[in-house]
Amino acid sequence: MGATAPTITPAVAPTAYGLLLSTGFLLGLTTVMAGLASGLGWHPISFLFWSALGGGLVLATFAGLAGERLKPSATLLRYGLQAGLLSFALPNILSFAAIPHVGAGFVALCLAFPPLLTYGLALILGMDRVSVQGVVGMGLGLGGAVLFAASRLTGAEGGGLWAGLALAAPVSVAAGNIYRTVAWPADTSPRLLAPVMVLTAAVLIGAYAILAAVPLFAVPATWTLALLPVQAATIAATYGLFFVLQRVSGPVGLSQIGWIGAITGKALAVALLGESFPLILALAIPLILAGIVLVSRRPR
């Protein structure tokens, strides 16, 4: 059992907010990049595999340059496998596979649901406590998330199956948020855990691709290869900040990147992919932002 993340104090709260906004923005960007790649002919799982592998190698390189040394152990391997499956491989396989059917905007909206699920799990496990601010904040955030989802469900092209798969991803993300905290290996830095999780997830995604007969080496057009380093760099930046944010704000605080990712992902999908922006989102976004502020300031 590793040490849980410390409570945010006024001195570190600005840093936590900055990490939250940055990581959430990058998370939304990865979803839109996947939608762009799918629209250009990439198989979503193939694009996910190569970009995850690249991102993991970038993270490992930076860890090595910073003097971090990997000490293989059964504990670290188990952490990498379970965190990689719950937090990266499974939710991204579900999300990336659904994007061609329901759109990147809808998948981005699904990012809005892990905060409430994570908070519920944390309460059940005694990792957090019930408070008026926390409950009201989660209620506001959930209200905004429901409005987000409702704005897209009415026009989803892929029907219930693909929408259901996309909505299953947040359950895995929430479980991963809790697992990474309670199983955090002792004396292991965020800088080292990030490449361990992402590279292990890449292996799991590659194994799935082989079993599912995904054409990993099929490139729709040579120039589209330029998307891979961009997505790999985005993944590296996302998960480089991801573990630092978890150390600072805990699993519930970290989970709020889903709300930021949903907002930015939808905005980028509108700007870059030509998706519509329903007026109902003008109400959803303030609700989510208000929820973030209340949850972040809740007593713990």
Short mmCIF file of C-alpha atoms in Angstrom, two decimals:
data_model
loop_
_atom_site.label_atom_id
_atom_site.label_comp_id
_atom_site.label_asym_id
_atom_site.label_seq_id
_atom_site.Cartn_x
_atom_site.Cartn_y
_atom_site.Cartn_z
CA MET A 1 0.00 0.00 0.00
CA GLY A 2 1.42 3.38 -0.98
CA ALA A 3 0.89 6.70 0.68
CA THR A 4 -2.26 8.53 -0.30
CA ALA A 5 -2.09 12.01 -1.76
CA PRO A 6 -2.03 14.92 0.69
CA THR A 7 -4.90 17.32 1.16
CA ILE A 8 -4.73 20.56 -0.83
CA THR A 9 -3.71 23.49 1.35
CA PRO A 10 -4.16 27.16 0.43
CA ALA A 11 -0.46 27.33 -0.45
CA VAL A 12 -0.63 24.60 -3.08
CA ALA A 13 -4.19 25.15 -4.28
CA PRO A 14 -3.15 27.48 -7.14
CA THR A 15 -0.70 24.83 -8.35
CA ALA A 16 -3.41 22.19 -8.16
CA TYR A 17 -5.83 24.34 -10.17
CA GLY A 18 -3.14 24.95 -12.81
CA LEU A 19 -2.40 21.24 -13.04
CA LEU A 20 -6.11 20.45 -13.20
CA LEU A 21 -6.76 22.87 -16.07
CA SER A 22 -3.65 21.84 -18.01
CA THR A 23 -4.18 18.09 -17.65
CA GLY A 24 -7.89 18.34 -18.43
CA PHE A 25 -7.22 20.42 -21.54
CA LEU A 26 -4.66 17.90 -22.79
CA LEU A 27 -7.05 15.02 -22.07
CA GLY A 28 -9.73 16.67 -24.19
CA LEU A 29 -7.16 17.30 -26.93
CA THR A 30 -6.21 13.60 -27.15
CA THR A 31 -9.86 12.72 -27.82
CA VAL A 32 -10.16 15.26 -30.61
CA MET A 33 -6.85 14.16 -32.14
CA ALA A 34 -8.20 10.61 -32.20
CA GLY A 35 -11.34 11.83 -33.94
CA LEU A 36 -9.23 13.71 -36.50
CA ALA A 37 -7.09 10.62 -37.16
CA SER A 38 -10.18 8.43 -37.55
CA GLY A 39 -11.63 10.88 -40.05
CA LEU A 40 -8.41 10.68 -42.07
CA GLY A 41 -8.57 6.90 -42.30
CA TRP A 42 -6.60 5.65 -39.30
CA HIS A 43 -7.92 2.59 -37.51
CA PRO A 44 -8.64 4.01 -34.02
CA ILE A 45 -6.92 1.17 -32.13
CA SER A 46 -3.85 1.31 -34.37
CA PHE A 47 -3.56 5.06 -33.81
CA LEU A 48 -4.02 4.54 -30.07
CA PHE A 49 -1.30 1.87 -29.91
CA TRP A 50 1.40 3.80 -31.75
CA SER A 51 0.69 7.09 -30.00
CA ALA A 52 0.65 5.40 -26.56
CA LEU A 53 3.92 3.63 -27.31
CA GLY A 54 5.48 6.89 -28.46
CA GLY A 55 4.14 8.81 -25.48
CA GLY A 56 5.41 6.17 -23.05
CA LEU A 57 8.89 6.26 -24.61
CA VAL A 58 8.96 10.06 -24.34
CA LEU A 59 8.03 9.82 -20.65
CA ALA A 60 10.67 7.13 -20.07
CA THR A 61 13.30 9.29 -21.77
CA PHE A 62 12.53 12.30 -19.58
CA ALA A 63 12.54 10.11 -16.47
CA GLY A 64 15.96 8.77 -17.42
CA LEU A 65 17.33 12.25 -18.08
CA ALA A 66 16.05 13.31 -14.65
CA GLY A 67 18.02 10.50 -13.03
CA GLU A 68 15.07 8.19 -12.34
CA ARG A 69 16.06 4.53 -12.40
CA LEU A 70 13.56 1.75 -12.91
CA LYS A 71 13.90 -1.02 -10.35
CA PRO A 72 11.75 -3.91 -11.63
CA SER A 73 9.69 -5.62 -8.96
CA ALA A 74 6.52 -7.66 -8.69
CA THR A 75 4.82 -4.69 -7.00
CA LEU A 76 5.72 -2.28 -9.80
CA LEU A 77 4.73 -4.80 -12.49
CA ARG A 78 1.36 -5.41 -10.83
CA TYR A 79 0.81 -1.66 -10.47
CA GLY A 80 1.69 -1.06 -14.12
CA LEU A 81 -0.61 -3.82 -15.35
CA GLN A 82 -3.63 -2.87 -13.26
CA ALA A 83 -3.23 0.90 -13.55
CA GLY A 84 -2.45 0.57 -17.26
CA LEU A 85 -5.56 -1.54 -17.83
CA LEU A 86 -8.02 0.47 -15.74
CA SER A 87 -6.73 3.98 -16.37
CA PHE A 88 -5.53 3.85 -19.97
CA ALA A 89 -5.90 0.70 -22.04
CA LEU A 90 -9.53 -0.28 -21.37
CA PRO A 91 -11.14 3.19 -21.34
CA ASN A 92 -9.18 4.29 -24.40
CA ILE A 93 -9.96 1.11 -26.36
CA LEU A 94 -13.65 1.64 -25.62
CA SER A 95 -13.51 5.36 -26.40
CA PHE A 96 -11.35 5.20 -29.53
CA ALA A 97 -13.39 2.32 -30.97
CA ALA A 98 -16.61 4.31 -30.40
CA ILE A 99 -15.37 7.56 -31.96
CA PRO A 100 -16.09 6.60 -35.61
CA HIS A 101 -19.67 5.72 -34.62
CA VAL A 102 -20.71 8.43 -32.15
CA GLY A 103 -18.15 11.17 -32.78
CA ALA A 104 -15.25 12.62 -30.79
CA GLY A 105 -17.55 15.19 -29.20
CA PHE A 106 -19.74 12.53 -27.57
CA VAL A 107 -16.71 10.59 -26.32
CA ALA A 108 -15.31 13.82 -24.88
CA LEU A 109 -18.61 14.34 -23.05
CA CYS A 110 -18.22 10.94 -21.40
CA LEU A 111 -15.14 12.33 -19.64
CA ALA A 112 -17.52 14.32 -17.46
CA PHE A 113 -18.74 11.31 -15.47
CA PRO A 114 -15.64 9.87 -13.66
CA PRO A 115 -15.59 12.62 -10.96
CA LEU A 116 -18.90 11.56 -9.42
CA LEU A 117 -18.04 7.86 -9.69
CA THR A 118 -14.62 8.45 -8.13
CA TYR A 119 -16.12 10.47 -5.27
CA GLY A 120 -18.67 7.74 -4.60
CA LEU A 121 -15.98 5.05 -4.48
CA ALA A 122 -13.79 7.21 -2.24
CA LEU A 123 -16.68 7.66 0.22
CA ILE A 124 -17.44 3.94 0.27
CA LEU A 125 -13.79 3.09 0.93
CA GLY A 126 -13.36 5.75 3.60
CA MET A 127 -10.86 7.74 1.53
CA ASP A 128 -13.00 10.88 1.63
CA ARG A 129 -15.85 12.16 3.74
CA VAL A 130 -19.31 13.52 3.10
CA SER A 131 -19.48 17.31 3.18
CA VAL A 132 -22.01 19.88 2.03
CA GLN A 133 -19.49 21.44 -0.35
CA GLY A 134 -18.50 18.09 -1.81
CA VAL A 135 -22.07 16.89 -2.32
CA VAL A 136 -23.29 20.19 -3.78
CA GLY A 137 -20.22 20.46 -5.98
CA MET A 138 -20.63 16.95 -7.31
CA GLY A 139 -24.33 17.59 -7.84
CA LEU A 140 -23.62 20.70 -9.89
CA GLY A 141 -20.92 18.92 -11.86
CA LEU A 142 -23.16 15.93 -12.50
CA GLY A 143 -25.96 18.25 -13.61
CA GLY A 144 -23.62 19.86 -16.11
CA ALA A 145 -22.39 16.44 -17.25
CA VAL A 146 -25.96 15.22 -17.81
CA LEU A 147 -26.71 18.30 -19.90
CA PHE A 148 -23.54 17.64 -21.87
CA ALA A 149 -24.54 14.05 -22.56
CA ALA A 150 -28.15 14.93 -23.35
CA SER A 151 -26.97 17.45 -25.92
CA ARG A 152 -25.34 14.66 -27.92
CA LEU A 153 -27.41 11.57 -27.21
CA THR A 154 -30.32 12.88 -29.23
CA GLY A 155 -28.15 12.97 -32.33
CA ALA A 156 -25.82 10.03 -31.78
CA GLU A 157 -25.37 8.18 -35.04
CA GLY A 158 -24.10 4.89 -33.67
CA GLY A 159 -27.11 3.88 -31.62
CA GLY A 160 -27.15 2.49 -28.12
CA LEU A 161 -24.33 -0.07 -28.47
CA TRP A 162 -21.50 2.33 -29.25
CA ALA A 163 -22.86 5.04 -26.95
CA GLY A 164 -23.04 2.41 -24.18
CA LEU A 165 -19.43 1.34 -24.77
CA ALA A 166 -18.29 4.96 -24.62
CA LEU A 167 -20.24 5.47 -21.39
CA ALA A 168 -18.63 2.35 -19.87
CA ALA A 169 -15.20 3.95 -20.07
CA PRO A 170 -15.81 6.33 -17.11
CA VAL A 171 -16.44 3.36 -14.80
CA SER A 172 -12.97 2.00 -15.58
CA VAL A 173 -11.43 5.45 -15.19
CA ALA A 174 -13.00 5.91 -11.74
CA ALA A 175 -11.78 2.50 -10.58
CA GLY A 176 -8.32 3.38 -11.84
CA ASN A 177 -8.32 6.69 -9.96
CA ILE A 178 -8.89 4.84 -6.69
CA TYR A 179 -6.50 1.98 -7.46
CA ARG A 180 -3.56 4.23 -8.34
CA THR A 181 -3.84 5.94 -4.97
CA VAL A 182 -4.26 2.93 -2.69
CA ALA A 183 -1.64 0.86 -4.53
CA TRP A 184 0.92 3.64 -5.15
CA PRO A 185 4.31 1.89 -4.69
CA ALA A 186 6.26 3.27 -1.76
CA ASP A 187 9.15 5.61 -2.59
CA THR A 188 8.22 5.76 -6.28
CA SER A 189 7.97 9.16 -7.94
CA PRO A 190 5.23 10.36 -10.30
CA ARG A 191 7.89 10.85 -12.98
CA LEU A 192 8.63 7.13 -12.96
CA LEU A 193 5.08 5.83 -12.58
CA ALA A 194 3.86 7.73 -15.66
CA PRO A 195 5.99 5.80 -18.22
CA VAL A 196 5.43 2.51 -16.38
CA MET A 197 1.65 2.89 -16.70
CA VAL A 198 1.59 4.21 -20.28
CA LEU A 199 4.10 1.67 -21.67
CA THR A 200 2.31 -1.21 -19.93
CA ALA A 201 -0.96 0.06 -21.37
CA ALA A 202 0.62 0.16 -24.84
CA VAL A 203 1.56 -3.50 -24.48
CA LEU A 204 -2.01 -4.37 -23.45
CA ILE A 205 -3.43 -2.37 -26.38
CA GLY A 206 -1.02 -4.10 -28.76
CA ALA A 207 -2.07 -7.53 -27.45
CA TYR A 208 -5.73 -6.61 -27.96
CA ALA A 209 -4.97 -5.35 -31.48
CA ILE A 210 -3.32 -8.64 -32.42
CA LEU A 211 -6.21 -10.69 -31.02
CA ALA A 212 -8.74 -8.47 -32.80
CA ALA A 213 -6.78 -8.59 -36.07
CA VAL A 214 -6.33 -4.82 -36.12
CA PRO A 215 -4.04 -3.73 -38.99
CA LEU A 216 -1.36 -2.04 -36.89
CA PHE A 217 0.90 -1.22 -39.83
CA ALA A 218 -1.77 0.11 -42.17
CA VAL A 219 -1.23 3.83 -42.78
CA PRO A 220 -4.01 5.63 -44.69
CA ALA A 221 -1.59 8.16 -46.21
CA THR A 222 2.08 8.87 -45.54
CA TRP A 223 1.46 12.46 -44.51
CA THR A 224 -0.97 11.35 -41.80
CA LEU A 225 2.02 9.88 -39.93
CA ALA A 226 2.59 13.45 -38.75
CA LEU A 227 -0.38 13.00 -36.42
CA LEU A 228 1.43 10.33 -34.39
CA PRO A 229 4.22 12.46 -32.87
CA VAL A 230 1.68 15.16 -32.04
CA GLN A 231 -0.58 12.68 -30.24
CA ALA A 232 2.40 10.96 -28.60
CA ALA A 233 3.65 14.30 -27.26
CA THR A 234 0.14 15.13 -26.01
CA ILE A 235 -0.14 11.78 -24.22
CA ALA A 236 3.31 12.26 -22.67
CA ALA A 237 2.40 15.74 -21.43
CA THR A 238 -1.00 14.55 -20.16
CA TYR A 239 0.31 11.69 -18.06
CA GLY A 240 3.44 13.50 -17.01
CA LEU A 241 1.16 16.03 -15.28
CA PHE A 242 -1.43 13.39 -14.38
CA PHE A 243 0.55 11.65 -11.63
CA VAL A 244 1.81 14.95 -10.21
CA LEU A 245 -1.78 16.17 -9.94
CA GLN A 246 -2.84 12.94 -8.23
CA ARG A 247 -0.04 13.34 -5.68
CA VAL A 248 -1.17 16.90 -4.97
CA SER A 249 -4.96 16.55 -4.91
CA GLY A 250 -5.83 12.86 -4.49
CA PRO A 251 -8.12 10.70 -6.63
CA VAL A 252 -11.25 12.86 -6.31
CA GLY A 253 -9.42 16.07 -7.10
CA LEU A 254 -7.65 14.41 -10.03
CA SER A 255 -10.92 13.02 -11.39
CA GLN A 256 -12.13 16.55 -12.16
CA ILE A 257 -9.85 16.60 -15.22
CA GLY A 258 -12.78 14.74 -16.80
CA TRP A 259 -14.95 17.83 -16.52
CA ILE A 260 -12.25 20.05 -18.03
CA GLY A 261 -11.58 17.43 -20.71
CA ALA A 262 -15.27 17.29 -21.60
CA ILE A 263 -15.48 21.06 -22.02
CA THR A 264 -12.25 21.47 -23.99
CA GLY A 265 -12.80 18.30 -26.01
CA LYS A 266 -16.24 19.45 -27.11
CA ALA A 267 -14.98 22.95 -27.90
CA LEU A 268 -12.11 21.57 -29.99
CA ALA A 269 -14.44 19.11 -31.74
CA VAL A 270 -16.63 22.04 -32.74
CA ALA A 271 -13.65 24.11 -33.91
CA LEU A 272 -11.63 21.39 -35.66
CA LEU A 273 -14.13 18.70 -36.63
CA GLY A 274 -17.16 20.84 -37.46
CA GLU A 275 -19.41 19.34 -34.77
CA SER A 276 -22.38 21.37 -33.53
CA PHE A 277 -22.46 23.32 -30.26
CA PRO A 278 -25.96 23.05 -28.72
CA LEU A 279 -27.05 26.08 -26.70
CA ILE A 280 -27.72 23.84 -23.69
CA LEU A 281 -23.94 23.64 -23.21
CA ALA A 282 -23.93 27.32 -22.25
CA LEU A 283 -25.68 26.21 -19.04
CA ALA A 284 -23.72 22.99 -18.60
CA ILE A 285 -20.28 24.61 -18.58
CA PRO A 286 -20.92 27.07 -15.68
CA LEU A 287 -22.44 24.24 -13.64
CA ILE A 288 -19.33 22.12 -14.15
CA LEU A 289 -16.97 24.98 -13.29
CA ALA A 290 -18.93 25.76 -10.13
CA GLY A 291 -18.78 22.08 -9.20
CA ILE A 292 -14.99 22.04 -9.61
CA VAL A 293 -14.54 25.00 -7.28
CA LEU A 294 -16.79 23.53 -4.55
CA VAL A 295 -15.29 20.04 -4.73
CA SER A 296 -11.75 21.42 -4.64
CA ARG A 297 -12.55 23.45 -1.51
CA ARG A 298 -14.42 20.72 0.36
CA PRO A 299 -13.08 19.74 3.81
CA ARG A 300 -11.27 16.41 3.83
#
